[in-house]
Short mmCIF file of C-alpha atoms in Angstrom, two decimals:
data_model
loop_
_atom_site.label_atom_id
_atom_site.label_comp_id
_atom_site.label_asym_id
_atom_site.label_seq_id
_atom_site.Cartn_x
_atom_site.Cartn_y
_atom_site.Cartn_z
CA MET A 1 164.44 -64.23 244.79
CA THR A 2 165.63 -62.18 247.61
CA GLY A 3 164.61 -58.52 248.44
CA GLY A 4 168.20 -57.42 247.87
CA ASP A 5 167.96 -58.61 244.57
CA THR A 6 165.04 -57.02 243.68
CA SER A 7 166.29 -53.81 245.02
CA THR A 8 169.52 -53.95 242.95
CA TRP A 9 168.07 -54.54 239.58
CA ALA A 10 165.35 -51.94 240.11
CA GLU A 11 167.94 -49.30 241.08
CA GLU A 12 169.87 -50.13 238.11
CA LEU A 13 166.67 -49.64 235.73
CA LEU A 14 165.56 -46.67 237.58
CA ASP A 15 168.98 -45.15 237.13
CA HIS A 16 168.02 -45.30 233.10
CA LEU A 17 165.56 -42.40 233.88
CA ARG A 18 167.91 -39.92 235.18
CA PRO A 19 168.59 -37.12 232.57
CA SER A 20 172.01 -38.59 231.79
CA GLY A 21 170.85 -41.98 230.94
CA ARG A 22 167.70 -41.73 228.96
CA ASP A 23 168.40 -43.86 225.99
CA VAL A 24 166.10 -46.65 224.97
CA ARG A 25 169.01 -48.79 223.32
CA LYS A 26 171.20 -48.74 226.69
CA VAL A 27 167.83 -49.88 228.59
CA VAL A 28 167.45 -52.85 225.92
CA ALA A 29 170.86 -53.77 226.26
CA TRP A 30 170.72 -53.90 230.04
CA LEU A 31 167.41 -55.73 230.00
CA ALA A 32 169.18 -58.17 227.73
CA VAL A 33 172.12 -58.75 230.20
CA ALA A 34 169.67 -59.04 233.33
CA VAL A 35 167.54 -61.57 232.10
CA ASP A 36 170.29 -63.25 230.00
CA ALA A 37 168.12 -62.97 226.71
CA THR A 38 167.97 -61.33 223.40
CA VAL A 39 166.05 -58.42 223.21
CA LEU A 40 164.60 -56.12 220.56
CA LEU A 41 162.27 -52.81 220.41
CA ARG A 42 160.28 -52.03 217.48
CA ASP A 43 158.21 -48.94 216.90
CA ASP A 44 154.39 -49.04 215.69
CA THR A 45 155.60 -49.34 211.98
CA GLY A 46 158.09 -52.37 212.59
CA THR A 47 161.13 -50.26 212.45
CA LEU A 48 163.90 -51.63 214.86
CA LEU A 49 164.69 -49.17 217.44
CA ALA A 50 166.99 -51.22 219.65
CA GLY A 51 168.52 -54.95 219.76
CA PRO A 52 169.31 -57.27 217.00
CA PRO A 53 166.56 -58.53 214.71
CA THR A 54 164.94 -61.75 215.75
CA PRO A 55 162.58 -63.86 213.94
CA LEU A 56 158.73 -63.35 215.26
CA ASP A 57 155.41 -64.62 214.76
CA GLU A 58 154.25 -61.35 212.78
CA SER A 59 150.65 -62.21 212.86
CA LEU A 60 150.87 -62.38 216.63
CA ALA A 61 153.11 -59.35 216.80
CA ALA A 62 150.67 -57.43 214.83
CA ASP A 63 147.56 -58.29 217.41
CA ILE A 64 149.62 -56.84 220.29
CA VAL A 65 150.62 -53.76 218.70
CA ALA A 66 147.09 -53.26 217.60
CA GLY A 67 145.95 -53.70 221.23
CA ARG A 68 143.69 -56.93 220.60
CA ILE A 69 146.06 -58.69 223.18
CA ALA A 70 148.23 -56.89 225.77
CA SER A 71 151.15 -59.71 225.72
CA ALA A 72 151.98 -62.90 224.71
CA ALA A 73 154.29 -66.12 226.02
CA TRP A 74 155.17 -69.14 224.19
CA GLU A 75 157.97 -71.86 223.72
CA GLU A 76 159.22 -73.14 220.39
CA GLN A 77 162.44 -75.00 219.40
CA GLY A 78 164.05 -74.36 222.95
CA ARG A 79 163.49 -70.87 222.95
CA HIS A 80 161.06 -69.04 225.51
CA LEU A 81 159.73 -65.94 223.86
CA ARG A 82 157.49 -62.97 225.43
CA LEU A 83 156.10 -60.12 223.46
CA VAL A 84 155.17 -56.96 225.48
CA ARG A 85 153.11 -53.84 224.35
CA VAL A 86 154.91 -51.05 224.61
CA GLU A 87 152.25 -47.72 224.34
CA LEU A 88 153.60 -44.73 222.75
CA GLN A 89 152.44 -40.95 222.87
CA HIS A 90 148.58 -40.65 224.12
CA HIS A 91 148.04 -44.34 223.70
CA ALA A 92 147.57 -43.73 220.17
CA SER A 93 150.04 -46.21 218.81
CA ALA A 94 152.26 -49.02 220.29
CA GLY A 95 155.60 -50.49 219.90
CA LEU A 96 156.48 -54.10 220.67
CA LEU A 97 159.29 -55.29 223.01
CA ALA A 98 160.24 -58.88 222.30
CA VAL A 99 162.60 -61.18 224.71
CA ALA A 100 163.78 -64.73 223.72
CA ARG A 101 165.79 -66.77 226.16
CA THR A 102 166.63 -70.41 226.45
CA ALA A 103 165.58 -70.74 230.21
CA PRO A 104 161.84 -70.41 231.17
CA PHE A 105 161.07 -66.97 232.37
CA ASP A 106 160.60 -67.27 236.39
CA ARG A 107 159.00 -64.84 238.34
CA ARG A 108 162.36 -62.46 238.49
CA ALA A 109 162.83 -62.60 234.85
CA SER A 110 158.99 -61.70 234.08
CA ASP A 111 159.09 -58.95 236.64
CA ILE A 112 162.20 -57.25 235.04
CA VAL A 113 160.43 -57.61 231.74
CA THR A 114 157.43 -55.84 232.89
CA ARG A 115 159.27 -53.04 234.72
CA THR A 116 161.54 -52.29 231.73
CA ALA A 117 158.55 -52.32 229.42
CA ALA A 118 157.00 -49.36 231.63
CA VAL A 119 160.59 -47.39 231.75
CA LEU A 120 160.60 -47.85 227.85
CA GLU A 121 157.08 -46.59 227.63
CA VAL A 122 158.04 -43.54 229.65
CA LEU A 123 161.36 -43.05 227.73
CA LEU A 124 159.62 -43.30 224.30
CA ARG A 125 156.84 -41.05 225.22
CA ALA A 126 159.44 -38.33 226.48
CA ARG A 127 161.29 -38.78 223.22
CA GLU A 128 157.88 -38.36 221.26
CA THR A 129 157.18 -35.16 223.32
CA THR A 130 160.79 -34.00 222.82
CA THR A 131 160.65 -34.41 218.83
CA THR A 132 157.08 -32.80 218.76
CA GLY A 133 158.33 -29.89 220.79
CA ARG A 134 161.19 -29.52 218.04
CA ARG A 135 159.01 -29.70 215.33
CA LEU A 136 156.83 -27.08 216.38
CA LYS A 137 159.74 -24.85 217.19
CA ARG A 138 161.04 -25.55 213.61
CA ALA A 139 157.69 -24.65 212.15
CA ALA A 140 157.47 -21.63 214.06
CA ALA A 141 160.80 -20.53 213.20
CA ASP A 142 159.78 -21.09 209.58
CA LEU A 143 156.75 -19.13 209.93
CA ARG A 144 158.84 -16.16 211.17
CA LEU A 145 161.03 -16.18 208.09
CA ALA A 146 158.33 -16.43 206.07
CA ILE A 147 156.59 -13.32 207.72
CA LEU A 148 159.91 -11.35 207.52
CA GLN A 149 160.48 -12.22 203.80
CA LEU A 150 157.07 -10.90 203.27
CA LEU A 151 157.96 -7.66 205.00
CA MET A 152 161.08 -7.61 203.18
CA VAL A 153 158.92 -7.33 199.61
CA GLU A 154 156.41 -4.75 201.39
CA ASP A 155 153.51 -7.54 201.35
CA ILE A 156 152.25 -6.52 204.69
CA VAL A 157 148.73 -7.82 204.14
CA SER A 158 149.83 -11.24 203.83
CA ALA A 159 152.67 -10.66 206.77
CA ARG A 160 149.82 -9.82 208.80
CA ARG A 161 147.54 -12.81 207.99
CA VAL A 162 150.46 -15.08 208.53
CA ALA A 163 151.50 -13.78 212.00
CA ALA A 164 147.74 -13.33 213.28
CA GLY A 165 147.35 -16.90 213.81
CA LEU A 166 150.22 -17.64 216.07
CA TRP A 167 151.35 -14.11 217.51
CA PRO A 168 148.01 -11.90 217.53
CA GLY A 169 148.58 -8.27 217.39
CA LEU A 170 152.41 -8.56 216.67
CA LEU A 171 152.12 -6.77 213.40
CA ASP A 172 149.01 -4.59 214.27
CA THR A 173 151.26 -1.40 213.63
CA ASP A 174 152.32 1.03 211.08
CA SER A 175 155.96 0.99 212.02
CA ALA A 176 158.58 -1.11 213.70
CA SER A 177 162.43 -1.28 214.21
CA VAL A 178 164.94 -3.89 213.03
CA TYR A 179 167.74 -5.34 215.22
CA VAL A 180 170.70 -7.51 214.12
CA ILE A 181 172.40 -9.49 216.45
CA GLU A 182 175.67 -11.01 215.90
CA GLY A 183 177.43 -13.67 217.83
CA CYS A 184 178.85 -16.85 218.06
CA ALA A 185 176.91 -19.27 215.31
CA GLU A 186 177.01 -22.41 217.85
CA GLU A 187 175.19 -20.44 220.15
CA ARG A 188 172.49 -18.90 218.03
CA ASP A 189 169.71 -21.08 218.57
CA GLU A 190 170.02 -20.64 222.79
CA LEU A 191 170.75 -16.73 222.06
CA ALA A 192 167.33 -17.08 219.85
CA GLU A 193 165.14 -18.54 222.87
CA GLN A 194 166.46 -15.74 225.21
CA CYS A 195 165.34 -13.20 222.79
CA LEU A 196 161.86 -14.66 222.75
CA VAL A 197 161.87 -14.60 226.73
CA ALA A 198 163.43 -11.22 226.85
CA THR A 199 160.82 -9.88 224.52
CA GLY A 200 157.92 -11.71 225.78
CA GLU A 201 157.34 -12.94 222.32
CA GLN A 202 156.42 -9.67 221.35
CA ALA A 203 158.99 -9.49 218.75
CA LEU A 204 159.69 -11.37 215.34
CA VAL A 205 162.83 -13.12 216.15
CA VAL A 206 164.31 -14.82 213.12
CA ARG A 207 167.72 -16.98 212.40
CA CYS A 208 169.02 -15.00 209.37
CA PRO A 209 169.12 -17.75 206.74
CA ALA A 210 172.27 -15.77 205.03
CA VAL A 211 174.59 -15.13 207.83
CA ASP A 212 174.77 -18.02 210.27
CA ALA A 213 175.96 -15.91 213.22
CA HIS A 214 173.07 -13.16 212.72
CA LEU A 215 169.80 -13.16 214.47
CA ILE A 216 166.82 -10.53 212.90
CA VAL A 217 164.22 -9.23 215.20
CA VAL A 218 161.57 -6.96 214.23
CA THR A 219 159.57 -5.26 216.77
CA PRO A 220 156.86 -2.38 217.29
CA ARG A 221 157.99 -1.81 220.89
CA GLU A 222 160.24 0.69 221.68
CA ALA A 223 161.24 -1.08 224.98
CA THR A 224 162.62 -3.87 222.95
CA GLY A 225 166.04 -2.20 222.00
CA GLU A 226 166.72 -1.82 225.85
CA GLU A 227 165.80 -5.31 226.34
CA LEU A 228 168.17 -6.37 223.54
CA ARG A 229 170.93 -4.40 225.07
CA GLU A 230 170.81 -5.92 228.51
CA LEU A 231 170.68 -9.16 226.74
CA ILE A 232 174.19 -8.83 225.11
CA THR A 233 175.94 -7.33 228.39
CA GLY A 234 178.37 -9.34 229.31
CA ARG A 235 178.72 -11.50 226.18
CA PRO A 236 182.04 -11.42 224.30
CA ASP A 237 181.80 -10.81 220.77
CA THR A 238 178.29 -10.57 220.69
CA TYR A 239 176.90 -7.07 219.07
CA LEU A 240 173.88 -5.27 218.41
CA GLY A 241 172.90 -2.99 215.67
CA GLY A 242 169.50 -1.12 215.35
CA SER A 243 167.51 0.63 212.91
CA THR A 244 165.42 3.85 213.10
CA ARG A 245 161.73 3.16 213.33
CA GLN A 246 160.37 2.77 209.84
CA SER A 247 156.95 1.94 208.36
CA LEU A 248 156.45 -1.95 207.86
CA ALA A 249 156.71 -1.51 204.23
CA ARG A 250 160.23 0.03 204.65
CA THR A 251 161.55 -3.38 206.50
CA ALA A 252 164.26 -3.85 203.92
CA THR A 253 165.30 -0.09 204.44
CA ALA A 254 165.42 -0.88 208.22
CA TYR A 255 167.30 -4.17 207.98
CA GLY A 256 169.91 -2.45 205.89
CA GLN A 257 170.21 0.33 208.84
CA ALA A 258 170.74 -2.32 211.46
CA VAL A 259 173.55 -4.19 209.66
CA SER A 260 174.91 -0.94 209.18
CA ALA A 261 174.80 0.07 212.57
CA LEU A 262 176.13 -3.42 213.60
CA ALA A 263 179.36 -2.60 211.98
CA VAL A 264 179.67 0.26 214.18
CA ALA A 265 178.80 -1.74 217.25
CA ARG A 266 182.07 -3.71 217.01
CA PHE A 267 184.09 -0.69 217.65
CA ARG A 268 181.91 0.28 220.79
CA PRO A 269 182.65 -0.39 224.24
CA ASP A 270 179.07 -1.12 224.99
CA GLN A 271 178.74 -3.53 221.79
CA ALA A 272 175.61 -1.69 220.38
CA ALA A 273 174.84 0.92 218.01
CA VAL A 274 171.68 2.52 216.57
CA TYR A 275 171.73 3.84 212.84
CA ALA A 276 170.71 7.27 214.10
CA GLU A 277 173.90 7.66 216.46
CA ARG A 278 176.04 8.12 213.32
CA THR A 279 176.02 10.95 210.60
CA HIS A 280 175.32 9.42 207.10
CA PRO A 281 175.48 11.14 203.84
CA GLU A 282 171.74 11.48 203.19
CA ARG A 283 170.98 13.39 206.32
CA LEU A 284 173.29 16.24 205.11
CA MET A 285 172.03 16.79 201.94
CA ASP A 286 169.02 18.99 201.14
CA PRO A 287 166.05 17.05 201.67
CA ALA A 288 163.83 18.42 198.82
CA ALA A 289 166.81 18.03 196.31
CA LEU A 290 167.47 14.65 197.43
CA CYS A 291 163.88 13.65 197.31
CA THR A 292 163.37 14.81 193.66
CA TRP A 293 166.88 13.31 192.71
CA THR A 294 165.61 10.11 194.06
CA SER A 295 162.13 10.03 192.45
CA GLU A 296 163.68 11.11 189.30
CA LEU A 297 166.07 8.31 189.19
CA LEU A 298 163.63 5.43 190.46
CA ARG A 299 160.79 6.87 188.26
CA PRO A 300 161.18 4.05 185.62
CA LEU A 301 159.77 1.94 188.28
CA ASP A 302 156.56 3.68 188.70
CA THR A 303 154.86 1.98 186.06
CA LEU A 304 155.49 -1.40 187.40
CA PRO A 305 152.72 -3.40 189.52
CA HIS A 306 153.16 -2.59 193.27
CA HIS A 307 154.37 -6.29 193.93
CA THR A 308 156.92 -6.32 191.13
CA ARG A 309 158.38 -2.74 192.05
CA ALA A 310 158.41 -3.90 195.82
CA GLU A 311 160.22 -7.15 194.66
CA LEU A 312 163.01 -5.25 192.33
CA LEU A 313 163.80 -2.62 195.15
CA ALA A 314 164.03 -5.03 197.97
CA THR A 315 166.21 -7.44 195.88
CA THR A 316 168.32 -4.66 194.99
CA ARG A 317 168.97 -3.43 198.22
CA LEU A 318 169.69 -6.76 199.40
CA GLY A 319 171.82 -7.38 196.53
CA LEU A 320 173.62 -4.39 196.86
CA GLU A 321 174.51 -5.39 200.60
CA PHE A 322 175.35 -9.05 200.19
CA THR A 323 176.32 -11.31 197.55
CA ALA A 324 173.76 -12.98 195.25
CA VAL A 325 173.42 -16.22 197.19
CA ASN A 326 172.95 -14.57 200.50
CA ALA A 327 170.41 -12.09 199.52
CA ALA A 328 168.67 -15.25 197.79
CA LYS A 329 168.57 -16.59 201.28
CA VAL A 330 167.11 -13.73 203.04
CA LEU A 331 164.53 -13.52 200.42
CA GLY A 332 163.59 -17.01 199.96
CA VAL A 333 164.34 -17.26 196.42
CA SER A 334 167.08 -18.53 194.06
CA ARG A 335 170.21 -16.60 193.35
CA ASN A 336 169.14 -16.74 189.40
CA THR A 337 166.24 -14.93 190.52
CA VAL A 338 168.11 -12.10 192.42
CA ARG A 339 170.65 -11.79 189.23
CA ALA A 340 167.81 -11.67 187.14
CA ARG A 341 166.00 -8.97 189.16
CA MET A 342 169.33 -7.07 189.57
CA GLU A 343 169.85 -7.18 185.74
CA ARG A 344 166.30 -5.87 185.37
CA MET A 345 166.88 -3.06 187.88
CA GLU A 346 170.10 -2.09 185.78
CA ALA A 347 167.98 -1.97 182.59
CA LEU A 348 165.51 0.03 183.99
CA LEU A 349 167.83 2.47 185.27
CA GLY A 350 169.97 2.50 182.43
CA THR A 351 173.31 1.68 184.30
CA ASP A 352 175.80 -0.90 185.08
CA PHE A 353 175.94 -1.89 189.19
CA SER A 354 179.63 -3.46 188.33
CA ALA A 355 180.83 0.20 189.27
CA LEU A 356 181.31 0.92 192.78
CA THR A 357 180.23 4.45 192.31
CA VAL A 358 177.17 3.35 190.67
CA ARG A 359 176.40 0.77 193.47
CA ALA A 360 177.01 3.69 195.98
CA ALA A 361 174.57 5.99 194.11
CA VAL A 362 171.79 3.60 193.65
CA HIS A 363 172.25 2.57 197.53
CA LEU A 364 171.97 6.17 198.30
CA ALA A 365 168.49 6.53 196.51
CA LEU A 366 167.16 3.65 198.20
CA ASN A 367 168.26 4.86 201.53
CA ALA A 368 166.61 8.23 200.57
CA ARG A 369 163.21 6.53 199.53
CA VAL A 370 162.02 6.84 203.47
CA CYS A 371 161.66 10.61 202.81
CA LEU A 372 159.27 10.08 200.05
CA PRO A 373 155.56 10.06 201.06
CA ALA A 374 153.89 6.86 200.41
CA ASP A 375 151.48 7.03 197.30
CA SER A 376 152.37 10.49 196.62
CA ALA A 377 154.50 13.00 194.70
CA ALA A 378 157.95 13.92 196.21
CA PRO A 379 158.52 17.60 197.62
CA GLN A 380 158.94 19.76 194.68
CA ALA A 381 162.29 21.09 194.04
CA ALA A 382 164.47 22.24 191.01
CA HIS A 383 166.44 19.52 189.37
CA ALA A 384 169.42 18.29 190.89
CA GLY A 385 171.84 15.77 189.73
CA LEU A 386 174.06 13.70 191.85
CA GLY A 387 176.87 16.24 191.56
CA ASP A 388 174.63 18.79 193.03
CA LEU A 389 173.90 16.75 196.06
CA LEU A 390 177.61 15.67 196.61
CA ALA A 391 178.62 19.49 196.45
CA GLY A 392 176.54 20.75 199.59
CA PRO A 393 178.82 22.18 202.16
CA ALA A 394 177.46 20.15 205.00
CA LEU A 395 178.38 17.04 203.06
CA ARG A 396 181.99 18.26 201.65
CA THR A 397 182.77 18.99 205.34
CA TRP A 398 181.70 15.55 206.74
CA ALA A 399 183.69 13.72 203.83
CA HIS A 400 186.81 15.85 204.45
CA ASP A 401 186.40 15.03 207.97
CA LEU A 402 185.91 11.47 207.51
CA LEU A 403 188.54 10.78 205.27
CA GLY A 404 190.90 13.24 206.82
CA ARG A 405 191.24 10.71 210.01
CA LEU A 406 193.21 8.46 207.42
CA ASP A 407 195.96 11.50 206.95
CA THR A 408 197.55 10.57 210.62
CA ASP A 409 198.89 7.26 209.36
CA ALA A 410 202.42 6.97 207.93
CA ARG A 411 201.53 4.34 205.56
CA ASP A 412 199.16 6.71 203.41
CA LEU A 413 196.09 4.67 203.81
CA ARG A 414 194.10 7.40 202.18
CA ARG A 415 196.01 6.96 198.78
CA THR A 416 195.73 3.23 198.90
CA LEU A 417 191.95 3.54 199.83
CA ARG A 418 191.52 5.89 196.91
CA ALA A 419 193.19 3.53 194.46
CA TRP A 420 191.52 0.42 195.63
CA LEU A 421 188.07 2.22 195.21
CA ALA A 422 189.05 3.43 191.83
CA ALA A 423 189.74 -0.14 190.86
CA GLY A 424 186.33 -1.31 191.76
CA GLY A 425 187.71 -2.82 195.18
CA ASN A 426 190.07 -4.90 193.27
CA ALA A 427 193.43 -5.08 195.23
CA GLU A 428 195.59 -6.38 192.24
CA ARG A 429 194.42 -3.70 190.06
CA ALA A 430 194.85 -1.30 192.88
CA ALA A 431 198.45 -2.43 193.35
CA GLN A 432 199.48 -2.01 189.94
CA SER A 433 198.28 1.42 189.78
CA ILE A 434 200.29 2.93 192.91
CA GLY A 435 203.07 0.33 192.69
CA VAL A 436 203.01 -1.99 195.71
CA HIS A 437 201.94 -5.66 196.37
CA ALA A 438 198.44 -6.46 196.59
CA GLN A 439 198.71 -7.76 199.87
CA THR A 440 199.70 -4.40 200.99
CA VAL A 441 196.69 -2.83 199.57
CA ARG A 442 194.43 -5.63 201.58
CA ASP A 443 196.44 -4.72 204.83
CA HIS A 444 195.88 -1.12 204.45
CA VAL A 445 192.14 -1.21 203.34
CA ARG A 446 191.79 -3.58 206.63
CA SER A 447 193.80 -1.01 208.73
CA ALA A 448 191.46 1.84 207.53
CA GLU A 449 188.23 0.08 208.91
CA PRO A 450 188.57 0.66 212.49
CA VAL A 451 189.99 4.31 211.75
CA LEU A 452 186.56 5.13 209.53
CA GLU A 453 184.90 2.77 212.03
CA ARG A 454 183.27 1.16 208.84
CA ARG A 455 183.37 -2.04 207.29
CA LEU A 456 185.11 -1.93 203.72
CA LEU A 457 186.11 -5.54 202.60
CA ALA A 458 182.60 -6.35 202.59
CA ALA A 459 179.98 -4.76 200.34
CA GLY A 460 177.39 -2.75 202.29
CA SER A 461 176.36 0.58 203.35
CA ASP A 462 179.63 1.22 205.30
CA LEU A 463 181.61 0.77 201.79
CA TYR A 464 179.03 3.05 199.77
CA GLU A 465 179.52 5.64 202.42
CA VAL A 466 183.03 6.00 202.12
CA VAL A 467 182.70 5.67 198.27
CA LEU A 468 180.33 8.95 198.57
CA ALA A 469 182.57 10.49 200.80
CA HIS A 470 185.42 10.15 198.20
CA MET A 471 183.21 11.27 195.39
CA ALA A 472 182.35 14.56 197.54
CA ALA A 473 185.96 15.26 198.14
CA GLY A 474 186.30 14.90 194.47
CA ASP A 475 188.69 11.73 195.01
CA LEU A 476 186.33 9.65 192.55
CA ASP A 477 184.56 10.28 189.43
CA GLN A 478 180.88 11.69 189.95
CA SER A 479 179.53 10.77 186.71
CA ALA A 480 178.00 7.57 188.15
CA LEU A 481 174.60 7.06 186.34
CA ARG A 482 174.60 6.99 182.49
CA ARG A 483 170.80 7.30 182.50
CA GLU A 484 170.88 10.47 184.55
CA GLU A 485 173.95 12.05 182.83
CA ALA A 486 172.17 11.40 179.32
CA ASP A 487 169.02 13.29 180.57
CA HIS A 488 170.79 16.01 182.00
CA PRO A 489 174.85 16.20 180.83
CA ASP A 490 175.38 19.19 182.78
CA SER A 491 173.96 18.23 186.00
CA LEU A 492 176.83 15.50 187.50
CA VAL A 493 180.18 17.13 187.21
CA HIS A 494 179.54 20.72 187.92
CA GLY A 495 175.93 20.76 189.65
#
């Protein structure tokens, strides 16, 4: 054996330790060629990792794997075999390298087998470390999602208990903001890691279980918003929506605000927006009247246990924003559970969520809940119906200004949008009512989105704001809630 020969095979073997070549199957295949042998590699359970199955003395193999002997070599029926123990992570377990050839093992072949076993140990330990790291990351991600789901249903005590072990102090706060980042689904894992680095892991970063392109960030720190803005700078097709600061019990409300702001961010040059940056209808209503109306509307829920009430409110909010399937993913329940809770809410409110005006009114009430003091009565005000709230001069001005943006389009987008909303968002029925093709209706609604800076073809806050604007402007029926109308028959239409 020459020094040059040793140098050649050693260099080839070391090449397998390079980042681009770390594959135990390739190392085993290389060894088979290098020593002209049949080679197999098994883990500590006997599972074949590389190479073809080869008959072995299983009793002897078990002694080697158990560490009773380090290696063995023998000849049988013209076959020369060598078994070598390959230690795995932290020496707690071991695999087996088996080499069988027709020629005896000379010094060169023995050296190659010994050195290859050492390289395989390094590769297997690295793979085990990588696998363990991935498992830990996956477990941490699952815990973050579980914490978010607890916050969504206002179970703050349990959320803090879960978070305390891994992220001490993260939820030692009474309030927080929620951000939603939308980017490329294929790059979400990388973006999530960058979010954790940017926030110093002082934020709850969750891969949205409902929308593959979304990351949800819950943070008590004021600086996080700027950190996330810097993170998305220079990233095409990446957007940031943020909520106003809310109590932890209002995490679902904050999440809805962040999703709403995300729609605005798509039309902003800096690709970011915060909910407070846009005028929303509830901010233009008389606060005392709005709180009283909300309290009266949601009063049927007051007799329910806190956790049941929180589940119904959180589920309804998400059910109004998303499909039942996606709402179920966010909450970690089945879609049948979401539907059952929504139906129970309908029964309690005495109304029907199939109507867009009803959905918009209930969505308004859920947004207005943030003005109600926790565990106390709402501010006292004379009874006001939905019609009274929509008749306020500030709101009517906002509605006419918003919808007036559509008047400059020669296609009469406003008429099409009004017909589409009156038809419950059904393009075919709207098309029949105004005598155009259904695709024309869809095109007009889609064209209205950038003009209004709101998404309309997907259910959610943007759509409900436009519905309320039409109701305030007198373009849609205001008699949205049957229970309210029955209790106060004159309050809805005329105020």
